Amino acid sequence: MKDASPQPVYLSDYTPFGYLIDAVHLTFRLDPHKTRVISHIRFRPNPDSTDRRFFLHGEQLTLITASIDGQAITPEVTPQGLTCPVPDAPFIFEAEVEIAPAANTALEGLYQSGGMYCTQCEAEGFRKITYYPDRPDVMAVFTVRIEGAETVKLSNGNPTAQGEDWDEWHDPWPKPAYLFALVAGDLVAHADQFTTASGRDVTLNIWVRPGDEGKCAFGMDALKRAMLWDEQVYGLEYDLDIFNIVAVDDFNMGAMENKGLNIFNSSCVLASPDTSTDANYERIEAIIAHEYFHNWTGNRVTCRDWFQLCLKEGLTVYRDSQFTSDMRSAPVKRIADVIALRARQFREDNGPLAHPVRPSSFVEINNFYTATVYEKGAELVGMLKTLVGDAAYADALKAYFARHDGQAVTIEDWLKVFEDVTGRDLTQFKRWYTDAGTPRLTVTDSWQDGTYTLHIQQHTPATPGQPDKDARVIPIAVGLLNPNGNEVVPTTILEMTEVSQNFRFKNLSAKPVPSILRGFSAPVILERASDNAERAFLLAHDTDPFNKWESGRALGRETLMQMTLSGSAVDPAYLDALRAVLRDDSLDPAFRALAVRPPSQDDIAQSLHDAGHTPDPQAIYMATDRLGQAMAQHLADLLPELYAAMTVPGPYSPDAAAAGKRDLQALLLSLLTRLDGGSTARAQYAAADNMSQQLTALSCLMARQLGEAEHQAFHDQWRRDRLVMDKWFALSVSHARPEDAASRAVALTAHPDFNIRNPNRFRATFGALAGHAAGFHHATGKGYATLADWLIRLDPLNPQTTARMCAAFETWKRYDSARQRHARAALERILAAPHLSRDTTEMVSLILGD
Ligand code: B3K
Ligand code: ZN
């Protein structure tokens, strides 16, 4: 349990550590209850620091012995670490500590998952393994010896020696402690091989529990494609003889980029047609790539301190999105990224958890692995590239690796490279890193004598602790169409640097229709008076795929907002526009699915709130349902034929084209199920030879409260597959009626397979409740109360996952006063729980914002 009176850490307080480390030797004597960790660390005074305090982090460790240069010492030990006097010269610090991996339910440090030993050290988990300067700017070369009866024992770097019950690993690349990893268990490998551009042969392994060997081929293929892509696109090669990935069932997040030994949540690496959906495949491909790309952006060049987290995460997310764009469809990836950005990051920026991409203080760093740091961080890299151009971006990245390889650096270092390479002054751009909040662009236009003028104003609303913000440089990609729908001005980047600016386009023969913020060239909210006719025009004619989709999305949003507010019927123009998109065979099916699928209920709640209304989740739920019914009826004649046309012949393949067809087919099936009593969905369920189609069919049935038999059959078929059962738990809640969602989640906790210690299962159950907009925000307050009950139970076991899930409450102030009272009561109850963790205390306090 952490200290419950949390103290913030400030970026401005940064000072370098007073010592450097030349080498670290660790020996692990594994035991579930009494693992011994013996450390041998060569320190020397840091010539760049005058600070001679010697403090080593250490938490929940039992110190057995410690010595300096072979002389036993009795250090001063606190719950946070140890101090002792040290020589003003190089010295060797040695310690032996005892830890209990089997008792570690927080899944941070060394713990056990299904009997296997594994670690998670980022951000500050290494201090639960041994005494050490657990900060990313202390980099060292590690040698690790693992003693234990397990058949497979892995650590970072290359294997160097082995005995009957021990293995030794040496990692030649200096690294911070957060990249340390150890795995030991009776595992089996799916092995392969990769030869790098310069001829290094690399052994590749995906290690899994026996029985899961058949689910590794796709992940391995994704890894090899990622390795090749990084060579071809960034000129970056792998740098060890071996690259290991291990699948672990109990994991707090998706995966972790430990040097040479990536550890993955099994849900993010194991794939098979029977058990994984198309979306799972795409996510696995992206996460494998993401963790692999960290080898350079994160590991070889790391962060000076945790405030710089976006330096590695923003850049690596940007790189993995480039990879997915290249592997699949770039427009579809862009649209999907923007949907996710708005759903998570804009929502965060608009509420009590808003923080800059580079925060300036935190209490618990694990609470800052956020959509803002990751996804907005990636947007900033994309904007930089737009501003400097592709060639300069490539030069800057080369210069970045050349200058900072082996270093722990800052956002200032990153921007300085771009300034040096391009000669640009990026002072104004830096505000994107330091100022929270989503800028709003207000756009009006005028037309005179062949000149079209866009008048653009920017304003960033206040966020907690940041009342006023200066103008930022914003790249705004614009194209113009003439009234016939032909493009008269191709995509042009307008660089906005002032609060208010005019941009002129001359020599036009007719007043054009503007297509603004093409490709979503900046993470901003565009406010411009437009009407449905113009949106439909752009949906039909825009040459920019993103804005084409955006126009359809705006139509859908407007329609749903009106339907929610006035209970009105659907605008027939919207339905006609949808019909035109669906019938347009020149459009990629995946794009059509994105263009036709209405915005989420949370999106509508946010949009209503932005427009000055108090959203009623039940009214949004009903409007969404009415829209679905109207779509089904209006498109009834098209549905069966189009549904059949989207059938992919032959054996299942997760490629983008096939997945896109299935995605559109899923949307069509959801509409058809409203008309045919579920017969098509039942037939699809019965015939499905892959999880995508099986789950789609089940989900369409359950959404209509129809699939009871299939729900049971699915359960019985997949009872023994943990990852598929997570889907079953989630679906059981997400398709409940709003009034039943909370009680359904609670009922599931009595299922023999519910396990509060398994984050995937907990998230499947209660994440589904949090994601059920009308159920979570139910007027009775039972959604809030139920989530609070279970977060209070989870916190003593797993603070990290508890704290993250508190973000479900971040929108509570959007709603009416009765709901706010219920939410406040739930939040205050969490805060009052005895011994609440530092993680959850910080999150709930920020959300309450008192
Ligand atoms: N770097 C890890 C995330 C660590 C989260 C620590 N709470 C995975 C990733 O971003 O690739
Ligand atoms: Zn990452």
PDB file of C-alpha atoms and ligand atoms in Angstrom, residues 257 290-291 294 312-313 316 374, ligand 2:
ATOM      1  CA  GLU A 257       8.835  -2.435 -24.400  1.00  0.00           C
ATOM      2  CA  HIS A 290       4.547   0.017 -31.187  1.00  0.00           C
ATOM      3  CA  GLU A 291       6.594  -1.925 -28.647  1.00  0.00           C
ATOM      4  CA  HIS A 294      10.210   1.767 -28.818  1.00  0.00           C
ATOM      5  CA  LYS A 312       8.817   8.439 -26.345  1.00  0.00           C
ATOM      6  CA  GLU A 313       5.089   7.738 -26.316  1.00  0.00           C
ATOM      7  CA  THR A 316       6.098   5.923 -30.928  1.00  0.00           C
ATOM      8  CA  TYR A 374      -0.011   9.312 -26.086  1.00  0.00           C
TER       9      TYR A 374
HETATM   10 ZN    ZN B   2       4.503   3.138 -25.822  1.00  0.00          ZN
END
